[in-house]
CSV table of C-alpha atoms in Angstrom, one decimal:
chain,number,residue,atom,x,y,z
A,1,UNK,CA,60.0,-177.1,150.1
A,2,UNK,CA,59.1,-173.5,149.7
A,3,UNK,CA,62.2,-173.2,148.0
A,4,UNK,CA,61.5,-175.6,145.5
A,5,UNK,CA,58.3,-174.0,144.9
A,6,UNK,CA,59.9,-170.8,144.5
A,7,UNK,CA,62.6,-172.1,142.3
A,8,UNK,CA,59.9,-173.2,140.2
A,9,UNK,CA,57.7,-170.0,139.5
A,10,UNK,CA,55.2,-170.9,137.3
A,11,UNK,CA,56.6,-174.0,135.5
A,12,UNK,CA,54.2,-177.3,135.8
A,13,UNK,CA,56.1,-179.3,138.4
A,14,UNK,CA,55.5,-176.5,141.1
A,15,UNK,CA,51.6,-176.8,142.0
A,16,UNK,CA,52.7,-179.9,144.0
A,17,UNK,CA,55.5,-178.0,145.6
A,18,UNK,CA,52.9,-175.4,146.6
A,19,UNK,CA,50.3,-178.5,148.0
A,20,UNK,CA,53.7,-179.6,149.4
A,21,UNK,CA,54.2,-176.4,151.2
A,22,UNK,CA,50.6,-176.8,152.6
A,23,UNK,CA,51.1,-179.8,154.0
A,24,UNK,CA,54.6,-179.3,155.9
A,25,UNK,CA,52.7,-176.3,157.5
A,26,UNK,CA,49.6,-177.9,158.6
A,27,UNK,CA,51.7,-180.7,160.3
A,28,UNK,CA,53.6,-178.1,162.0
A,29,UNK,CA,49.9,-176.7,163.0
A,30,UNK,CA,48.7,-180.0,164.2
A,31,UNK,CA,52.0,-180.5,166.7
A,32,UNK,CA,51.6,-177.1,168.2
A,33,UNK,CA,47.6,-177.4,168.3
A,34,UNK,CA,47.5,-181.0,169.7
A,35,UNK,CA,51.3,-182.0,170.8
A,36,UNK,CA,49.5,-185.8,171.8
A,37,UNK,CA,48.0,-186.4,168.0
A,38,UNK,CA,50.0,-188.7,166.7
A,39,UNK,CA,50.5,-192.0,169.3
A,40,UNK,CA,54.3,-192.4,167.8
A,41,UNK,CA,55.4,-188.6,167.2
A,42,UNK,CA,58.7,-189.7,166.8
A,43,UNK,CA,58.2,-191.8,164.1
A,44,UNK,CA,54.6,-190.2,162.2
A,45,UNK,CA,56.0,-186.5,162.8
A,46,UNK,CA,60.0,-186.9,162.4
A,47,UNK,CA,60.8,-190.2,160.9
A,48,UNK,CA,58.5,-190.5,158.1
A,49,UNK,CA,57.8,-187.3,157.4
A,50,UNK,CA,61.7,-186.7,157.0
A,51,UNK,CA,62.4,-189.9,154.7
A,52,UNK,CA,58.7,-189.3,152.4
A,53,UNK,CA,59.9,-185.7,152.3
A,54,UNK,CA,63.6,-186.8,151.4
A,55,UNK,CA,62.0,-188.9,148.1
A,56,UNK,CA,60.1,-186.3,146.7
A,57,UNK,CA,63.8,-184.4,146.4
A,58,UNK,CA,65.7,-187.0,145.2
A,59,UNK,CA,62.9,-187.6,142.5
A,60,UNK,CA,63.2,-183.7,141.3
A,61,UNK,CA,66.8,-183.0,142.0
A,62,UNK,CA,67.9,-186.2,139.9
A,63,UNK,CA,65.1,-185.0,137.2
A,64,UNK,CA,66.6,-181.7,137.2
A,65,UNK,CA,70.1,-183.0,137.1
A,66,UNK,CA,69.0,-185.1,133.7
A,67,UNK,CA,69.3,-188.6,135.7
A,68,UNK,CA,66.6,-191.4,135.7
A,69,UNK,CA,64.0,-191.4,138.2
A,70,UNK,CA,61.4,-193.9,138.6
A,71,UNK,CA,58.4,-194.0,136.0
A,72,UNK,CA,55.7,-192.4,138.1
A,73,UNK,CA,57.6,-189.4,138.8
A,74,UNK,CA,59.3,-189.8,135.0
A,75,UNK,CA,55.5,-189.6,134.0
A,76,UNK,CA,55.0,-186.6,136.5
A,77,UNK,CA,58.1,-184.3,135.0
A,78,UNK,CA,57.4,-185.3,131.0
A,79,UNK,CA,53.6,-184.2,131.3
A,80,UNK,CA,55.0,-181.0,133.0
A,81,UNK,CA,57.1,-180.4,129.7
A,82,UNK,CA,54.1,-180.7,127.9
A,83,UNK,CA,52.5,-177.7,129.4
A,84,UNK,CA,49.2,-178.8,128.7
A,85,UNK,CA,47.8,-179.7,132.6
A,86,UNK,CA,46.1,-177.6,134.6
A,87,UNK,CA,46.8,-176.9,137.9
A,88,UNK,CA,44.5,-179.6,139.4
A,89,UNK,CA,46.2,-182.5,136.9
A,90,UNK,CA,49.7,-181.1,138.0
A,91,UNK,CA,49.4,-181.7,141.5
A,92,UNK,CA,47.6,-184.7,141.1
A,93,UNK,CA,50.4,-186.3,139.1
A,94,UNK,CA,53.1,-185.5,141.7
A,95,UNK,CA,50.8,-186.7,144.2
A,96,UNK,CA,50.2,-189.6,142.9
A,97,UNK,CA,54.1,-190.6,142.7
A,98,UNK,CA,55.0,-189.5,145.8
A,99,UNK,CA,52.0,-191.4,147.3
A,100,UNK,CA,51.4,-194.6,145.7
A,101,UNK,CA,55.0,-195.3,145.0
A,102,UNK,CA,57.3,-193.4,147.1
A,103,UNK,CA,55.3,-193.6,150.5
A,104,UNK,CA,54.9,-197.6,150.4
A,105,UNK,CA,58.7,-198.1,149.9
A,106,UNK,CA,59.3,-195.3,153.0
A,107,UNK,CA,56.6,-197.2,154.8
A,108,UNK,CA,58.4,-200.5,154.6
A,109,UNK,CA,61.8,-199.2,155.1
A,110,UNK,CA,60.6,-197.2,158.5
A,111,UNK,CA,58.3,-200.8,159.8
A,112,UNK,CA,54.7,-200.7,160.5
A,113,UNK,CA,55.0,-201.9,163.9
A,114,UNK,CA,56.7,-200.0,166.6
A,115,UNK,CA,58.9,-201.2,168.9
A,116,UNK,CA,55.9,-201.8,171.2
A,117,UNK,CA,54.8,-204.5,168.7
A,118,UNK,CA,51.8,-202.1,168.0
A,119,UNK,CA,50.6,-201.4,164.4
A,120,UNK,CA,51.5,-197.9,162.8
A,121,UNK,CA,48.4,-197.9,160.9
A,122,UNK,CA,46.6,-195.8,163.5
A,123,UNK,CA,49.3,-193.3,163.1
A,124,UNK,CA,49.3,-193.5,159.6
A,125,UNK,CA,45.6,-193.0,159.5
A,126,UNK,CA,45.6,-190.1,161.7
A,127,UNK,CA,48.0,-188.4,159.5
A,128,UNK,CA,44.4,-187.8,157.2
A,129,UNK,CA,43.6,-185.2,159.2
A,130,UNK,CA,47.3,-183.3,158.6
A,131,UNK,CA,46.2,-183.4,154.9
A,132,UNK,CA,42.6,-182.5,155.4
A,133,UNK,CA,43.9,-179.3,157.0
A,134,UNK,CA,45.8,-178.6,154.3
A,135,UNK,CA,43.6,-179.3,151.1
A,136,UNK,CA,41.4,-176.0,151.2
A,137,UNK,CA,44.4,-173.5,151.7
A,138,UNK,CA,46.4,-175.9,148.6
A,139,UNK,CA,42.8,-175.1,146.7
A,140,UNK,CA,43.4,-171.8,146.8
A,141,UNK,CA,46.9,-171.1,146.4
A,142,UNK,CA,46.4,-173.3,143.2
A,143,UNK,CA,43.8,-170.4,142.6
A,144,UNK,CA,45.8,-167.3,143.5
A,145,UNK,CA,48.5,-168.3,141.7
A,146,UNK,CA,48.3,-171.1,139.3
A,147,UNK,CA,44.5,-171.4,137.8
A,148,UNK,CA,41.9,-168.8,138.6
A,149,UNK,CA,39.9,-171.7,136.7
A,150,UNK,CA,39.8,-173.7,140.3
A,151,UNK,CA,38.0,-170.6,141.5
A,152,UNK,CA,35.0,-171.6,139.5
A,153,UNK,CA,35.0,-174.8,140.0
A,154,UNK,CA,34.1,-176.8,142.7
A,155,UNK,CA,35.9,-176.4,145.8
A,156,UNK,CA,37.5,-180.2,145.6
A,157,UNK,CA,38.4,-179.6,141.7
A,158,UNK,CA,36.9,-182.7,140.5
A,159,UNK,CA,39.7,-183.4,137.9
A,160,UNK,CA,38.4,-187.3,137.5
A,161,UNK,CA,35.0,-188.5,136.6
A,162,UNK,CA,33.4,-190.3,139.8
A,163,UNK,CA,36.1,-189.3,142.1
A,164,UNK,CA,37.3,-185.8,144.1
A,165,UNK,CA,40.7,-185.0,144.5
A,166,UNK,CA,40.2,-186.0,148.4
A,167,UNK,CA,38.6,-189.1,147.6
A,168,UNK,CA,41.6,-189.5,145.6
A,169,UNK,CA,44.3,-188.8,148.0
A,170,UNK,CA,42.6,-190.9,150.7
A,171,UNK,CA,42.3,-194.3,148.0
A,172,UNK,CA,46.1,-193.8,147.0
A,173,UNK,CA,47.1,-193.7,151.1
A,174,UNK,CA,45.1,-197.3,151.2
A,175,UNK,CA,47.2,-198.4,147.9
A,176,UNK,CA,50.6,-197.0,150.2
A,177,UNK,CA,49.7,-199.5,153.2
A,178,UNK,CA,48.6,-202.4,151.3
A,179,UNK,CA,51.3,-202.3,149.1
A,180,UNK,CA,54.1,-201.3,152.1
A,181,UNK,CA,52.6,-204.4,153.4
A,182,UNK,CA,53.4,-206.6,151.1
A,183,UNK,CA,56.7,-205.7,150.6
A,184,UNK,CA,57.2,-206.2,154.5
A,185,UNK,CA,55.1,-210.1,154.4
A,186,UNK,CA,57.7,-210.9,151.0
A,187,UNK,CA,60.3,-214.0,152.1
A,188,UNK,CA,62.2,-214.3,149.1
A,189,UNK,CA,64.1,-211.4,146.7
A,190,UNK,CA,61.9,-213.0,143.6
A,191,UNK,CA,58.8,-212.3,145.6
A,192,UNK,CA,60.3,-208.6,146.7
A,193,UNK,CA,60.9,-208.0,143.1
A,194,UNK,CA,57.4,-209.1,142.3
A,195,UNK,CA,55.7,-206.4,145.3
A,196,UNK,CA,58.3,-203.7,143.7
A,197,UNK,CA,57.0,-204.0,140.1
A,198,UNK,CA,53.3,-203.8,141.0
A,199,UNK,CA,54.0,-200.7,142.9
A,200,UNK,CA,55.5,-199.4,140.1
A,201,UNK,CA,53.2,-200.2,137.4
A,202,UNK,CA,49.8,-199.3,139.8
A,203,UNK,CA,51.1,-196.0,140.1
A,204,UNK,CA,52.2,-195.5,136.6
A,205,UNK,CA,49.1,-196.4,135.3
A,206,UNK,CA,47.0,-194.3,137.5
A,207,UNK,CA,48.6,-190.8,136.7
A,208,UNK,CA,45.7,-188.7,136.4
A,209,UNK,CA,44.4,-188.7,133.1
A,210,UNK,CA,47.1,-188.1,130.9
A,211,UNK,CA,47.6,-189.9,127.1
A,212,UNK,CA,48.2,-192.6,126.8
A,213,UNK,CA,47.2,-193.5,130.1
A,214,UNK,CA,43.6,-192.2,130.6
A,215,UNK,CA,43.2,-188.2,129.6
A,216,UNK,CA,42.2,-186.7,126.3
A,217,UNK,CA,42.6,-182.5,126.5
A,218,UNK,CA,40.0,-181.1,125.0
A,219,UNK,CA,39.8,-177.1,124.0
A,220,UNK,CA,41.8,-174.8,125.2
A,221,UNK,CA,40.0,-171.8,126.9
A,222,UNK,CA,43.2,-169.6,126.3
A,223,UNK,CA,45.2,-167.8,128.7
A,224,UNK,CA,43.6,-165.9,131.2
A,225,UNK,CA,44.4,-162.0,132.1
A,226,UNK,CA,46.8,-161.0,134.9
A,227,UNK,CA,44.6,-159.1,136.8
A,228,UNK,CA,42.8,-162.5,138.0
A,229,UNK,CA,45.4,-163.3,139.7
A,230,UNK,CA,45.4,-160.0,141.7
A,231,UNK,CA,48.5,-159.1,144.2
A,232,UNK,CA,50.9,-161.8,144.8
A,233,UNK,CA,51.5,-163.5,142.3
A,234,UNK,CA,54.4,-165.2,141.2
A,235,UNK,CA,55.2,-165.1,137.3
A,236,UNK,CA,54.1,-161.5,136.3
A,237,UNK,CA,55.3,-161.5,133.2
A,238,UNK,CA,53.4,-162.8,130.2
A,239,UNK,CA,54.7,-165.2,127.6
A,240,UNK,CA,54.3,-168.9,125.9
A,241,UNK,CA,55.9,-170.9,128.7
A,242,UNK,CA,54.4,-171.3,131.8
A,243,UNK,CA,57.8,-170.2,133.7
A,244,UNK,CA,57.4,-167.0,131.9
A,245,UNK,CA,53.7,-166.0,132.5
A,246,UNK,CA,50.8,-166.3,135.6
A,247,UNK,CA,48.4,-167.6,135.5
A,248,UNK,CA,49.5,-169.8,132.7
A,249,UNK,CA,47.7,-171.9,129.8
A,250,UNK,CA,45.1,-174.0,131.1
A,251,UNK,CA,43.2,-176.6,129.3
A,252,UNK,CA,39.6,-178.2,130.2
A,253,UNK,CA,40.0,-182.0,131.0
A,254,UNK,CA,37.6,-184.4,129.7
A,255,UNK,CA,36.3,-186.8,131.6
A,256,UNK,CA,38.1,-189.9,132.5
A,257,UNK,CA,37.2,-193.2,132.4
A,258,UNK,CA,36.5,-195.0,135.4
A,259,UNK,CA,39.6,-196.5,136.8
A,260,UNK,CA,40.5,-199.8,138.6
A,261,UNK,CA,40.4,-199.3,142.8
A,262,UNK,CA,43.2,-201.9,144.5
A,263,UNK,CA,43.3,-200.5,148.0
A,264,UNK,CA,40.5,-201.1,149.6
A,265,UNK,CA,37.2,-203.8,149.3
A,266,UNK,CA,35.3,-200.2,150.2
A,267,UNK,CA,36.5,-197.2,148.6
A,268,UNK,CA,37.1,-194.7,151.6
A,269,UNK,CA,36.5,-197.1,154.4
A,270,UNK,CA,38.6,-196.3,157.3
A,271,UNK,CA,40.1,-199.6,157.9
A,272,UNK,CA,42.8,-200.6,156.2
A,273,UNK,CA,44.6,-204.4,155.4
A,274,UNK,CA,45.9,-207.0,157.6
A,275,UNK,CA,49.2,-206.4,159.4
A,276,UNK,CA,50.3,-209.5,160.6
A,277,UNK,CA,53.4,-209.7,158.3
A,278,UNK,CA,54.5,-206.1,160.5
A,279,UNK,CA,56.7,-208.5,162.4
A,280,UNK,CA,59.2,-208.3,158.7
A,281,UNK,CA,60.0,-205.2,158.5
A,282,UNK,CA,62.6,-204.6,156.5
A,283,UNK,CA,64.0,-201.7,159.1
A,284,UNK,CA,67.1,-199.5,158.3
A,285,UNK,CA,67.6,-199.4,154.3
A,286,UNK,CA,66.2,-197.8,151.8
A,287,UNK,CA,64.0,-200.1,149.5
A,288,UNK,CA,63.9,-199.2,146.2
């Protein structure tokens, strides 16, 4: 992943490689700090790390190659071409495909029951804290080497009206179960079919603010200097793409208007849907 990041410099698509980054290393953190976190290791540490990890590649390496990729992540790539995101809106939108799309077909594909005939979602929950740990240090490498904008702003960014990039991140790990549920509970292909296409228009629609889903830019407060960045950074050469110069063009987002919740009846809550079509897991193949 820190490759990819690399590889990237200072185009648009690389402030979720960089959150990326942050969150491979805090799970490696949490196994060494507390080797009995997870109930199922094997599975929350190895298994679905591995195959969630494994989508986010395919998505960029076929986006790189010029081959399709599905519409969240399509969404994700074309707004990075646009250069017009901040740092905030960029990781958002690569969050937001790799969570509410990729992770309920992974989900699915891996069971949410183990072998025990115990639910995952326990597992799954505790993998919160994983991202907690990392969301602070992803803050501020967004900062160091993105947007010094983030630095002003409040420490969760705040990129949408009414909700913080956590609150965010939590809600669209809901959307992943409920959704990686249904897919499991479906009997028939028609039905499967059915699970599949709301997966793929919920996440489409909720890319983060972008035209002409829900964002308007507004002015654009210029570029700012070099020396904000200070040592480090990664693009030290000045120029009109983003690839070419650090920190790069940033514009203000408006506000956003407030957007439709499916995960959860409570926002946040801790406890997530039913499980009791676990027993279908479609175990062993990759679901598109």
């Amino acid at each position: 992943m820190a490759a990819v990041r690399d590889e990237l410099g200072c185009d648009h698509r690389a402030p979720f490689a960089a959150l990326y980054v942050r969150v491979q290393e805090s799970l490696q953190h949490v196994l060494r700090d507390r080797p009995t976190f997870f109930t199922e290791p094997t599975w929350a540490a190895r298994d679905l790390n591995a195959a969630f990890v494994s989508r986010y590649l395919d998505a960029y390496r076929s986006d790189r190659n010029g081959q399709p990729v599905p519409r969240a992540w399509s969404i994700a790539f074309t707004v990075a071409r646009t250069g017009q995101t901040n740092a905030a809106q960029d990781a958002l939108l690569g969050a937001n495909a790799h969570i509410q799309r990729d992770m309920s077909y992974v989900l699915a594909e891996l069971g949410l029951v183990a072998p025990n005939g115990i639910s995952r979602k326990a597992d799954f929950d505790r993998a919160q804290a994983v991202l907690d740990r990392a969301y602070e240090p992803a803050v501020q490498d967004l900062t160091r080497h993105y947007d010094p904008l983030l630095a002003a702003a409040d420490a969760r960014w705040n990129p949408v009206a009414n909700l913080t990039a956590h609150e965010l991140l939590v809600l669209w790990r809901h959307n992943a179960w409920h959704y990686a549920e249904r897919l499991t509970a479906a009997t028939t292909p028609e039905e499967f079919r059915r699970v599949s296409a709301a997966i793929e228009d919920n996440s489409a629609t909720w890319d983060p603010c972008w035209p002409p889903y829900r964002y308007r830019a507004t002015a654009s407060y210029g570029t700012a200097t070099a020396a904000a960045v200070g040592p480090g950074r990664r693009c030290p050469r000045r120029g009109p793409g983003r690839h070419r110069s650090c920190p790069r063009r940033w514009h203000q987002a408006a506000s956003c208007g407030e957007t439709e919740r499916h995960a959860s009846p409570a926002a946040g809550q801790a406890t997530g849907f039913s499980s009791g079509a676990d027993a279908r897991a479609r175990r062993g193949r990759r679901i598109y």
